[in-house]
XYZ file of N, CA, C and O in Angstrom:
764
model
N 0.849 -1.174 0.000
C 0.000 0.000 0.000
C 0.896 1.238 0.000
O 1.799 1.366 0.809
N 0.649 2.133 -0.912
C 1.433 3.360 -1.019
C 0.715 4.470 -0.271
O -0.403 4.827 -0.601
N 1.343 4.988 0.753
C 0.765 6.084 1.519
C 1.393 7.367 1.019
O 2.612 7.486 0.966
N 0.579 8.297 0.648
C 1.087 9.569 0.135
C 1.153 10.571 1.274
O 0.161 10.872 1.915
N 2.324 11.071 1.502
C 2.523 12.089 2.522
C 2.455 13.443 1.841
O 3.136 13.686 0.868
N 1.649 14.317 2.355
C 1.586 15.658 1.782
C 1.991 16.670 2.833
O 1.970 16.394 4.011
N 2.366 17.825 2.353
C 2.766 18.890 3.264
C 1.634 19.877 3.449
O 1.875 21.064 3.498
N 0.405 19.379 3.467
C -0.721 20.285 3.677
C -0.560 20.916 5.039
O -0.685 20.264 6.064
N -0.270 22.181 5.019
C -0.066 22.885 6.265
C -1.376 23.327 6.867
O -2.455 23.094 6.334
N -1.275 23.975 7.995
C -2.470 24.465 8.674
C -3.262 25.455 7.825
O -4.479 25.508 7.927
N -2.583 26.205 6.955
C -3.298 27.178 6.111
C -4.234 26.470 5.141
O -5.367 26.903 4.935
N -3.769 25.364 4.552
C -4.596 24.617 3.609
C -5.769 23.981 4.338
O -6.903 23.983 3.839
N -5.517 23.464 5.511
C -6.588 22.835 6.286
C -7.644 23.873 6.676
O -8.837 23.620 6.576
N -7.193 25.053 7.093
C -8.141 26.119 7.424
C -8.922 26.566 6.190
O -10.116 26.842 6.276
N -8.259 26.628 5.039
C -8.910 27.015 3.782
C -10.019 26.024 3.432
O -11.139 26.409 3.105
N -9.706 24.737 3.511
C -10.709 23.701 3.238
C -11.846 23.747 4.252
O -13.013 23.619 3.892
N -11.508 23.900 5.515
C -12.529 23.948 6.564
C -13.456 25.140 6.346
O -14.679 25.020 6.493
N -12.886 26.286 5.973
C -13.718 27.459 5.677
C -14.609 27.177 4.487
O -15.794 27.555 4.474
N -14.085 26.498 3.462
C -14.887 26.148 2.290
C -16.047 25.240 2.640
O -17.175 25.450 2.193
N -15.776 24.229 3.447
C -16.839 23.297 3.856
C -17.888 24.026 4.693
O -19.095 23.850 4.489
N -17.438 24.862 5.629
C -18.374 25.608 6.474
C -19.258 26.536 5.630
O -20.479 26.547 5.775
N -18.644 27.313 4.741
C -19.417 28.235 3.901
C -20.357 27.477 2.958
O -21.472 27.928 2.689
N -19.912 26.335 2.460
C -20.750 25.508 1.598
C -21.989 25.034 2.352
O -23.108 25.126 1.841
N -21.798 24.555 3.572
C -22.940 24.093 4.372
C -23.895 25.237 4.703
O -25.115 25.071 4.633
N -23.346 26.393 5.046
C -24.193 27.555 5.342
C -25.003 27.941 4.107
O -26.210 28.189 4.195
N -24.351 27.972 2.958
C -25.064 28.341 1.728
C -26.150 27.322 1.390
O -27.273 27.693 1.028
N -25.847 26.043 1.520
C -26.850 25.014 1.216
C -28.025 25.063 2.192
O -29.177 24.834 1.790
N -27.763 25.366 3.450
C -28.867 25.529 4.409
C -29.749 26.717 4.030
O -30.979 26.635 4.083
N -29.127 27.823 3.643
C -29.885 29.002 3.219
C -30.715 28.696 1.975
O -31.902 29.036 1.906
N -30.121 28.026 0.993
C -30.843 27.679 -0.238
C -31.985 26.727 0.079
O -33.090 26.867 -0.459
N -31.752 25.775 0.962
C -32.827 24.842 1.349
C -33.979 25.586 2.005
O -35.140 25.329 1.712
N -33.652 26.490 2.905
C -34.712 27.273 3.558
C -35.471 28.102 2.528
O -36.697 28.191 2.568
N -34.758 28.710 1.611
C -35.367 29.585 0.622
C -36.256 28.828 -0.364
O -37.334 29.297 -0.719
N -35.824 27.663 -0.787
C -36.529 26.948 -1.853
C -37.473 25.857 -1.367
O -38.346 25.427 -2.122
N -37.310 25.391 -0.146
C -38.112 24.254 0.313
C -39.091 24.600 1.427
O -39.693 23.706 2.015
N -39.272 25.858 1.707
C -40.272 26.220 2.730
C -41.641 26.319 2.059
O -41.770 26.784 0.924
N -42.672 25.867 2.742
C -44.021 25.951 2.171
C -44.450 27.418 2.016
O -44.154 28.255 2.865
N -45.103 27.691 0.914
C -45.614 29.039 0.664
C -47.127 29.025 0.736
O -47.778 28.107 0.234
N -47.695 30.026 1.354
C -49.150 30.155 1.448
C -49.602 31.103 0.333
O -49.577 32.324 0.492
N -49.931 30.519 -0.802
C -50.340 31.309 -1.960
C -51.727 30.851 -2.407
O -52.089 29.693 -2.253
N -52.529 31.763 -2.989
C -53.874 31.385 -3.410
C -53.888 30.431 -4.607
O -54.795 29.635 -4.749
N -52.861 30.502 -5.460
C -52.782 29.600 -6.607
C -51.323 29.445 -7.020
O -50.488 30.277 -6.720
N -51.042 28.365 -7.700
C -49.698 28.122 -8.215
C -49.802 27.737 -9.680
O -50.810 27.196 -10.132
N -48.760 28.039 -10.419
C -48.735 27.655 -11.824
C -48.418 26.169 -11.931
O -47.933 25.556 -10.979
N -48.657 25.627 -13.084
C -48.334 24.215 -13.313
C -46.824 24.052 -13.402
O -46.095 24.997 -13.695
N -46.375 22.844 -13.165
C -44.941 22.556 -13.267
C -44.483 22.778 -14.701
O -45.198 22.467 -15.655
N -43.298 23.328 -14.859
C -42.727 23.558 -16.188
C -41.701 22.478 -16.467
O -40.636 22.454 -15.866
N -42.025 21.594 -17.393
C -41.120 20.514 -17.755
C -40.566 20.689 -19.164
O -39.867 19.811 -19.665
N -40.896 21.805 -19.813
C -40.378 22.091 -21.156
C -39.222 23.082 -21.032
O -39.407 24.207 -20.558
N -38.017 22.685 -21.470
C -36.866 23.581 -21.356
C -37.100 24.900 -22.091
O -37.636 24.922 -23.195
N -36.711 25.974 -21.464
C -36.749 27.350 -21.966
C -38.150 27.957 -22.049
O -38.287 29.111 -22.418
N -39.199 27.224 -21.697
C -40.553 27.792 -21.721
C -40.698 28.868 -20.646
O -41.282 29.919 -20.894
N -40.159 28.633 -19.477
C -40.221 29.616 -18.399
C -39.373 30.841 -18.701
O -39.751 31.967 -18.371
N -38.230 30.628 -19.333
C -37.367 31.756 -19.689
C -38.058 32.622 -20.734
O -38.035 33.856 -20.649
N -38.712 31.993 -21.715
C -39.467 32.767 -22.724
C -40.597 33.539 -22.066
O -40.858 34.693 -22.423
N -41.269 32.925 -21.107
C -42.355 33.620 -20.404
C -41.800 34.801 -19.604
O -42.429 35.863 -19.554
N -40.629 34.631 -18.990
C -39.998 35.731 -18.258
C -39.631 36.872 -19.205
O -39.818 38.049 -18.873
N -39.108 36.537 -20.368
C -38.745 37.564 -21.348
C -39.965 38.327 -21.850
O -39.877 39.513 -22.174
N -41.115 37.663 -21.898
C -42.341 38.317 -22.356
C -42.863 39.330 -21.336
O -43.661 40.206 -21.688
N -42.414 39.257 -20.091
C -42.867 40.178 -19.050
C -42.179 41.538 -19.115
O -42.530 42.434 -18.349
N -41.210 41.678 -19.978
C -40.485 42.940 -20.094
C -39.059 42.787 -19.613
O -38.740 41.856 -18.865
N -38.193 43.702 -20.030
C -36.766 43.544 -19.721
C -36.443 43.583 -18.228
O -35.625 42.791 -17.753
N -37.040 44.462 -17.480
C -36.712 44.576 -16.052
C -37.115 43.320 -15.292
O -36.334 42.782 -14.490
N -38.316 42.839 -15.519
C -38.790 41.634 -14.834
C -38.009 40.405 -15.299
O -37.707 39.509 -14.496
N -37.670 40.354 -16.582
C -36.899 39.221 -17.114
C -35.516 39.178 -16.477
O -35.038 38.109 -16.076
N -34.854 40.327 -16.365
C -33.527 40.373 -15.744
C -33.618 39.933 -14.288
O -32.774 39.171 -13.807
N -34.640 40.368 -13.579
C -34.796 39.999 -12.174
C -35.000 38.492 -12.023
O -34.303 37.835 -11.243
N -35.928 37.939 -12.788
C -36.237 36.508 -12.641
C -35.102 35.608 -13.122
O -34.769 34.627 -12.464
N -34.539 35.935 -14.262
C -33.434 35.118 -14.780
C -32.209 35.286 -13.884
O -31.493 34.327 -13.602
N -31.969 36.509 -13.409
C -30.858 36.752 -12.488
C -30.992 35.959 -11.206
O -30.001 35.419 -10.689
N -32.209 35.868 -10.670
C -32.437 35.058 -9.464
C -32.069 33.602 -9.708
O -31.457 32.950 -8.860
N -32.466 33.085 -10.877
C -32.139 31.695 -11.213
C -30.643 31.466 -11.344
O -30.113 30.448 -10.912
N -29.957 32.439 -11.952
C -28.504 32.312 -12.115
C -27.762 32.446 -10.786
O -26.759 31.782 -10.554
N -28.242 33.309 -9.906
C -27.519 33.611 -8.667
C -27.779 32.643 -7.519
O -26.982 32.585 -6.580
N -28.882 31.884 -7.575
C -29.255 31.047 -6.435
C -28.133 30.092 -6.025
O -27.751 30.021 -4.858
N -27.604 29.343 -6.959
C -26.551 28.369 -6.646
C -25.181 28.805 -7.144
O -24.216 28.046 -7.055
N -25.057 30.022 -7.660
C -23.783 30.499 -8.206
C -22.619 30.382 -7.220
O -21.512 30.015 -7.631
N -22.801 30.634 -5.920
C -21.660 30.493 -4.998
C -21.061 29.087 -4.969
O -19.903 28.917 -4.603
N -21.823 28.082 -5.390
C -21.274 26.725 -5.426
C -20.114 26.625 -6.403
O -19.230 25.776 -6.231
N -20.098 27.468 -7.418
C -18.997 27.467 -8.378
C -17.661 27.782 -7.735
O -16.609 27.403 -8.246
N -17.699 28.469 -6.610
C -16.480 28.792 -5.861
C -16.344 27.884 -4.644
O -15.257 27.385 -4.345
N -17.450 27.647 -3.945
C -17.391 26.922 -2.673
C -17.053 25.437 -2.841
O -16.356 24.873 -1.989
N -17.533 24.799 -3.894
C -17.209 23.384 -4.082
C -15.711 23.171 -4.309
O -15.105 22.321 -3.637
N -15.067 23.929 -5.215
C -13.604 23.768 -5.338
C -12.858 24.195 -4.073
O -11.832 23.609 -3.728
N -13.366 25.200 -3.381
C -12.718 25.661 -2.154
C -12.758 24.558 -1.094
O -11.777 24.320 -0.392
N -13.881 23.876 -0.999
C -14.002 22.782 -0.033
C -13.089 21.621 -0.414
O -12.586 20.909 0.454
N -12.865 21.443 -1.726
C -11.938 20.404 -2.166
C -10.497 20.748 -1.856
O -9.685 19.877 -1.586
N -10.160 22.026 -1.931
C -8.842 22.505 -1.557
C -7.709 22.131 -2.488
O -6.557 22.190 -2.101
N -8.001 21.758 -3.718
C -6.932 21.372 -4.647
C -6.419 22.581 -5.414
O -7.194 23.359 -5.934
N -5.120 22.681 -5.513
C -4.509 23.730 -6.327
C -4.059 23.192 -7.676
O -4.093 23.895 -8.667
N -3.613 21.961 -7.688
C -3.082 21.358 -8.909
C -4.105 20.406 -9.502
O -4.102 19.217 -9.219
N -4.977 20.945 -10.316
C -6.024 20.137 -10.930
C -6.295 20.708 -12.319
O -6.125 21.907 -12.546
N -6.682 19.860 -13.225
C -7.019 20.311 -14.573
C -8.211 21.263 -14.509
O -9.215 20.957 -13.861
N -8.125 22.415 -15.165
C -9.265 23.346 -15.146
C -10.534 22.724 -15.711
O -11.627 22.992 -15.230
N -10.383 21.893 -16.731
C -11.571 21.268 -17.340
C -12.184 20.232 -16.409
O -13.403 20.128 -16.299
N -11.347 19.458 -15.736
C -11.862 18.463 -14.790
C -12.554 19.154 -13.622
O -13.625 18.719 -13.173
N -11.964 20.231 -13.140
C -12.564 20.982 -12.039
C -13.911 21.561 -12.458
O -14.890 21.485 -11.713
N -13.967 22.136 -13.654
C -15.225 22.689 -14.156
C -16.277 21.598 -14.301
O -17.421 21.772 -13.869
N -15.884 20.468 -14.875
C -16.843 19.374 -15.072
C -17.383 18.862 -13.734
O -18.591 18.660 -13.580
N -16.491 18.655 -12.746
C -16.937 18.179 -11.434
C -17.855 19.185 -10.749
O -18.888 18.828 -10.186
N -17.475 20.444 -10.822
C -18.252 21.481 -10.143
C -19.621 21.644 -10.783
O -20.634 21.733 -10.081
N -19.677 21.665 -12.118
C -20.958 21.827 -12.811
C -21.840 20.606 -12.581
O -23.051 20.739 -12.357
N -21.247 19.421 -12.607
C -22.039 18.209 -12.357
C -22.615 18.220 -10.939
O -23.795 17.903 -10.739
N -21.804 18.600 -9.965
C -22.292 18.669 -8.578
C -23.374 19.730 -8.447
O -24.397 19.512 -7.783
N -23.185 20.887 -9.090
C -24.206 21.938 -9.063
C -25.509 21.482 -9.693
O -26.592 21.766 -9.173
N -25.415 20.767 -10.817
C -26.615 20.259 -11.480
C -27.334 19.234 -10.603
O -28.574 19.241 -10.514
N -26.577 18.374 -9.941
C -27.197 17.380 -9.061
C -27.871 18.037 -7.856
O -28.960 17.625 -7.451
N -27.238 19.044 -7.298
C -27.846 19.751 -6.167
C -29.111 20.457 -6.620
O -30.142 20.407 -5.938
N -29.069 21.105 -7.782
C -30.250 21.782 -8.306
C -31.376 20.783 -8.589
O -32.543 21.050 -8.298
N -31.022 19.632 -9.141
C -32.038 18.604 -9.409
C -32.639 18.085 -8.106
O -33.859 17.865 -8.028
N -31.824 17.905 -7.090
C -32.335 17.453 -5.787
C -33.316 18.475 -5.220
O -34.362 18.107 -4.668
N -33.006 19.745 -5.370
C -33.917 20.791 -4.890
C -35.232 20.733 -5.658
O -36.312 20.788 -5.065
N -35.152 20.630 -6.984
C -36.371 20.582 -7.795
C -37.216 19.356 -7.459
O -38.442 19.448 -7.377
N -36.574 18.217 -7.248
C -37.330 17.009 -6.883
C -37.939 17.139 -5.489
O -39.060 16.692 -5.259
N -37.226 17.758 -4.563
C -37.758 17.947 -3.211
C -38.943 18.914 -3.230
O -39.852 18.802 -2.392
N -38.959 19.846 -4.169
C -40.061 20.806 -4.249
C -41.384 20.162 -4.655
O -42.437 20.759 -4.459
N -41.353 18.952 -5.188
C -42.598 18.307 -5.586
C -43.507 18.041 -4.393
O -44.716 17.954 -4.546
N -42.933 17.931 -3.204
C -43.742 17.669 -2.020
C -43.960 18.884 -1.132
O -44.478 18.747 -0.028
N -43.583 20.067 -1.604
C -43.694 21.270 -0.780
C -44.855 22.123 -1.287
O -44.875 22.513 -2.461
N -45.825 22.424 -0.424
C -46.954 23.245 -0.858
C -46.505 24.646 -1.299
O -45.716 25.300 -0.641
N -47.003 25.066 -2.443
C -46.721 26.398 -2.959
C -45.470 26.484 -3.816
O -45.238 27.494 -4.461
N -44.644 25.455 -3.811
C -43.433 25.443 -4.635
C -43.720 24.668 -5.917
O -44.425 23.670 -5.906
N -43.159 25.153 -7.025
C -43.423 24.559 -8.329
C -42.115 24.102 -8.959
O -41.120 24.824 -8.942
N -42.140 22.928 -9.536
C -40.975 22.396 -10.234
C -40.840 23.110 -11.571
O -41.808 23.273 -12.304
N -39.598 23.527 -11.882
C -39.344 24.248 -13.125
C -38.005 23.790 -13.686
O -36.968 23.991 -13.059
N -38.015 23.179 -14.860
C -36.782 22.694 -15.466
C -35.851 23.853 -15.808
O -34.629 23.700 -15.807
N -36.416 25.025 -16.061
C -35.581 26.187 -16.351
C -34.784 26.619 -15.122
O -33.683 27.159 -15.260
N -35.310 26.386 -13.937
C -34.541 26.667 -12.725
C -33.298 25.794 -12.689
O -32.208 26.267 -12.337
N -33.453 24.538 -13.049
C -32.315 23.626 -13.101
C -31.271 24.138 -14.090
O -30.078 24.179 -13.781
N -31.707 24.563 -15.262
C -30.778 25.074 -16.275
C -30.092 26.352 -15.818
O -28.871 26.504 -15.969
N -30.859 27.290 -15.266
C -30.282 28.560 -14.823
C -29.347 28.378 -13.634
O -28.276 28.996 -13.568
N -29.736 27.530 -12.675
C -28.872 27.272 -11.519
C -27.538 26.680 -11.961
O -26.472 27.094 -11.487
N -27.593 25.720 -12.875
C -26.380 25.071 -13.364
C -25.515 26.061 -14.145
O -24.291 26.078 -14.000
N -26.147 26.892 -14.955
C -25.394 27.903 -15.705
C -24.736 28.898 -14.754
O -23.599 29.334 -14.978
N -25.412 29.257 -13.677
C -24.833 30.163 -12.686
C -23.608 29.565 -12.015
O -22.609 30.255 -11.801
N -23.664 28.279 -11.692
C -22.515 27.589 -11.094
C -21.347 27.600 -12.077
O -20.205 27.915 -11.711
N -21.637 27.276 -13.337
C -20.578 27.228 -14.356
C -19.947 28.595 -14.576
O -18.717 28.723 -14.635
N -20.765 29.626 -14.697
C -20.237 30.976 -14.928
C -19.365 31.443 -13.771
O -18.284 32.001 -13.978
N -19.818 31.225 -12.568
C -19.044 31.640 -11.397
C -17.715 30.905 -11.350
O -16.668 31.504 -11.080
N -17.762 29.614 -11.617
C -16.535 28.827 -11.601
C -15.551 29.344 -12.647
O -14.380 29.582 -12.345
N -16.014 29.549 -13.870
C -15.140 29.987 -14.956
C -14.554 31.372 -14.675
O -13.386 31.632 -14.966
N -15.347 32.259 -14.090
C -14.895 33.626 -13.855
C -13.954 33.774 -12.664
O -13.148 34.696 -12.629
N -14.046 32.868 -11.680
C -13.303 33.079 -10.439
C -12.223 32.029 -10.174
O -11.094 32.376 -9.819
N -12.547 30.766 -10.324
C -11.674 29.701 -9.824
C -10.325 29.604 -10.538
O -9.289 29.536 -9.862
N -10.248 29.605 -11.876
C -8.916 29.475 -12.489
C -7.958 30.597 -12.081
O -6.788 30.335 -11.773
N -8.430 31.820 -12.061
C -7.587 32.944 -11.663
C -7.173 32.828 -10.198
O -6.011 33.052 -9.849
N -8.109 32.440 -9.343
C -7.797 32.290 -7.913
C -6.762 31.197 -7.694
O -5.837 31.362 -6.896
N -6.919 30.071 -8.383
C -5.961 28.980 -8.225
C -4.569 29.398 -8.694
O -3.580 29.057 -8.058
N -4.497 30.122 -9.808
C -3.174 30.529 -10.289
C -2.519 31.488 -9.302
O -1.315 31.416 -9.064
N -3.278 32.381 -8.704
C -2.714 33.284 -7.698
C -2.252 32.518 -6.467
O -1.201 32.811 -5.904
N -3.051 31.540 -6.026
C -2.651 30.743 -4.861
C -1.406 29.913 -5.155
O -0.537 29.765 -4.302
N -1.318 29.372 -6.386
C -0.122 28.607 -6.749
C 1.108 29.497 -6.752
O 2.168 29.097 -6.287
N 0.976 30.712 -7.287
C 2.109 31.648 -7.276
C 2.528 31.965 -5.856
O 3.715 32.026 -5.549
N 1.565 32.157 -4.975
C 1.877 32.424 -3.571
C 2.567 31.245 -2.915
O 3.480 31.411 -2.124
N 2.141 30.034 -3.250
C 2.764 28.839 -2.680
C 4.176 28.637 -3.214
O 5.043 28.165 -2.517
N 4.406 28.967 -4.477
C 5.742 28.824 -5.048
C 6.734 29.688 -4.306
O 7.848 29.276 -4.051
N 6.319 30.881 -3.959
C 7.222 31.793 -3.261
C 7.544 31.277 -1.866
O 8.653 31.429 -1.385
N 6.563 30.627 -1.221
C 6.766 30.201 0.156
C 7.092 28.741 0.343
O 7.663 28.360 1.334
N 6.762 27.887 -0.625
C 6.920 26.453 -0.369
C 7.641 25.716 -1.478
O 7.539 24.516 -1.582
N 8.330 26.388 -2.345
C 9.061 25.689 -3.391
C 8.247 25.592 -4.659
O 7.152 26.122 -4.772
N 8.770 24.890 -5.630
C 8.163 24.806 -6.955
C 7.086 23.738 -6.988
O 7.368 22.551 -6.933
N 5.831 24.157 -7.120
C 4.713 23.211 -7.156
C 4.639 22.459 -8.469
O 3.976 21.435 -8.556
N 5.307 22.944 -9.503
C 5.222 22.270 -10.791
C 5.909 20.913 -10.751
O 5.707 20.092 -11.624
N 6.715 20.657 -9.752
C 7.406 19.374 -9.642
C 6.545 18.292 -9.020
O 6.938 17.133 -8.991
N 5.392 18.639 -8.502
C 4.567 17.650 -7.805
C 3.977 16.704 -8.823
O 3.306 17.100 -9.756
N 4.241 15.462 -8.660
C 3.678 14.447 -9.536
C 2.637 13.659 -8.782
O 1.914 14.183 -7.959
N 2.597 12.372 -9.026
C 1.613 11.524 -8.350
C 2.182 11.009 -7.036
O 2.285 9.817 -6.822
N 2.581 11.911 -6.170
C 3.097 11.528 -4.872
C 4.587 11.267 -4.870
O 5.145 10.885 -3.864
N 5.270 11.446 -6.003
C 6.688 11.156 -6.070
C 7.523 12.252 -5.420
O 8.634 12.019 -5.019
N 6.998 13.432 -5.340
C 7.724 14.548 -4.737
C 6.792 15.272 -3.783
O 5.603 15.316 -3.963
N 7.370 15.879 -2.769
C 6.565 16.636 -1.826
C 6.400 18.058 -2.333
O 6.926 18.427 -3.370
N 5.692 18.900 -1.601
C 5.447 20.276 -2.007
C 6.739 21.076 -2.103
O 6.824 22.053 -2.802
N 7.774 20.709 -1.405
C 9.025 21.462 -1.431
C 9.974 20.936 -2.502
O 11.105 21.386 -2.608
N 9.526 19.976 -3.309
C 10.364 19.441 -4.367
C 11.327 18.369 -3.885
O 12.179 17.926 -4.631
N 11.222 17.912 -2.646
C 12.104 16.895 -2.102
C 11.543 15.520 -2.449
O 10.353 15.339 -2.616
N 12.413 14.547 -2.537
C 11.962 13.182 -2.778
C 11.240 12.680 -1.531
O 11.606 13.037 -0.409
N 10.221 11.843 -1.724
C 9.520 11.292 -0.566
C 10.422 10.304 0.149
O 11.431 9.849 -0.394
N 10.051 9.925 1.338
C 10.906 9.083 2.167
C 10.979 7.652 1.672
O 11.903 6.933 1.987
N 10.027 7.197 0.922
C 10.052 5.830 0.413
C 9.429 4.857 1.400
O 8.665 5.222 2.282
N 9.801 3.591 1.245
C 9.215 2.532 2.061
C 9.720 2.616 3.499
O 10.825 3.069 3.769
N 8.912 2.139 4.415
C 9.277 2.116 5.825
C 10.321 1.034 6.031
O 10.150 -0.106 5.580
N 11.431 1.339 6.712
C 12.467 0.315 6.934
C 11.954 -0.763 7.885
O 11.138 -0.498 8.761
N 12.444 -1.973 7.684
C 12.056 -3.080 8.566
C 13.294 -3.602 9.291
O 14.420 -3.491 8.805
N 13.066 -4.202 10.430
C 14.139 -4.771 11.229
C 13.983 -6.286 11.173
O 12.890 -6.818 11.333
N 15.114 -6.962 10.944
C 15.037 -8.430 10.893
C 14.721 -8.972 12.263
O 15.044 -8.373 13.290
N 14.121 -10.136 12.273
C 13.734 -10.765 13.542
C 14.971 -11.272 14.276
O 15.896 -11.804 13.683
N 14.927 -11.127 15.569
C 16.008 -11.604 16.429
C 15.415 -12.692 17.321
O 14.346 -12.505 17.895
N 16.109 -13.767 17.427
C 15.620 -14.865 18.256
C 15.562 -14.473 19.732
O 16.319 -13.642 20.204
N 14.683 -15.104 20.475
C 14.534 -14.827 21.896
C 15.423 -15.780 22.672
O 15.452 -16.987 22.413
N 16.151 -15.282 23.656
C 17.057 -16.126 24.466
C 16.251 -17.053 25.341
O 15.162 -16.728 25.787
N 16.838 -18.289 25.606
C 16.103 -19.256 26.434
C 15.955 -18.883 27.854
O 16.384 -18.225 28.605
């Protein structure tokens, strides 16, 4: 079994812990906002046709369309930053990070939409799923790659060259790992 030793310092651990904490706070807020029962006199039918709700929003005029579409984009947008922050990885493919983050955002949005089927006054809308996912993707693309490159530059100055890190073959400081644990031969027991 190969055990990978990393030099994750207290700063990285605090960064991840802050990411997890903020992620949980945001998800609790979104759950409260989207899954609380509403006391309304009537509700519209569920929208299961993609872009039908967006077209209806656009028909209400530019100001109302911007407000409604903006709400859909912004609801889960912080996940585009918080999910990678909770992961705490600096050395990851930008495309893989985007794919993981968008997939997780889409799954969270779908879980919310499915949970809304049992909440009085809440209506399922496939356009919410699309807008929420697009918001996660946009936030991730606009913030995460630049933030990671800045953090990597900061780490290079303080912890050595991160470009040397491979699949556990080198530590964060560019030093070779310690290798296998030494063993001691057995010694017979005296009578």
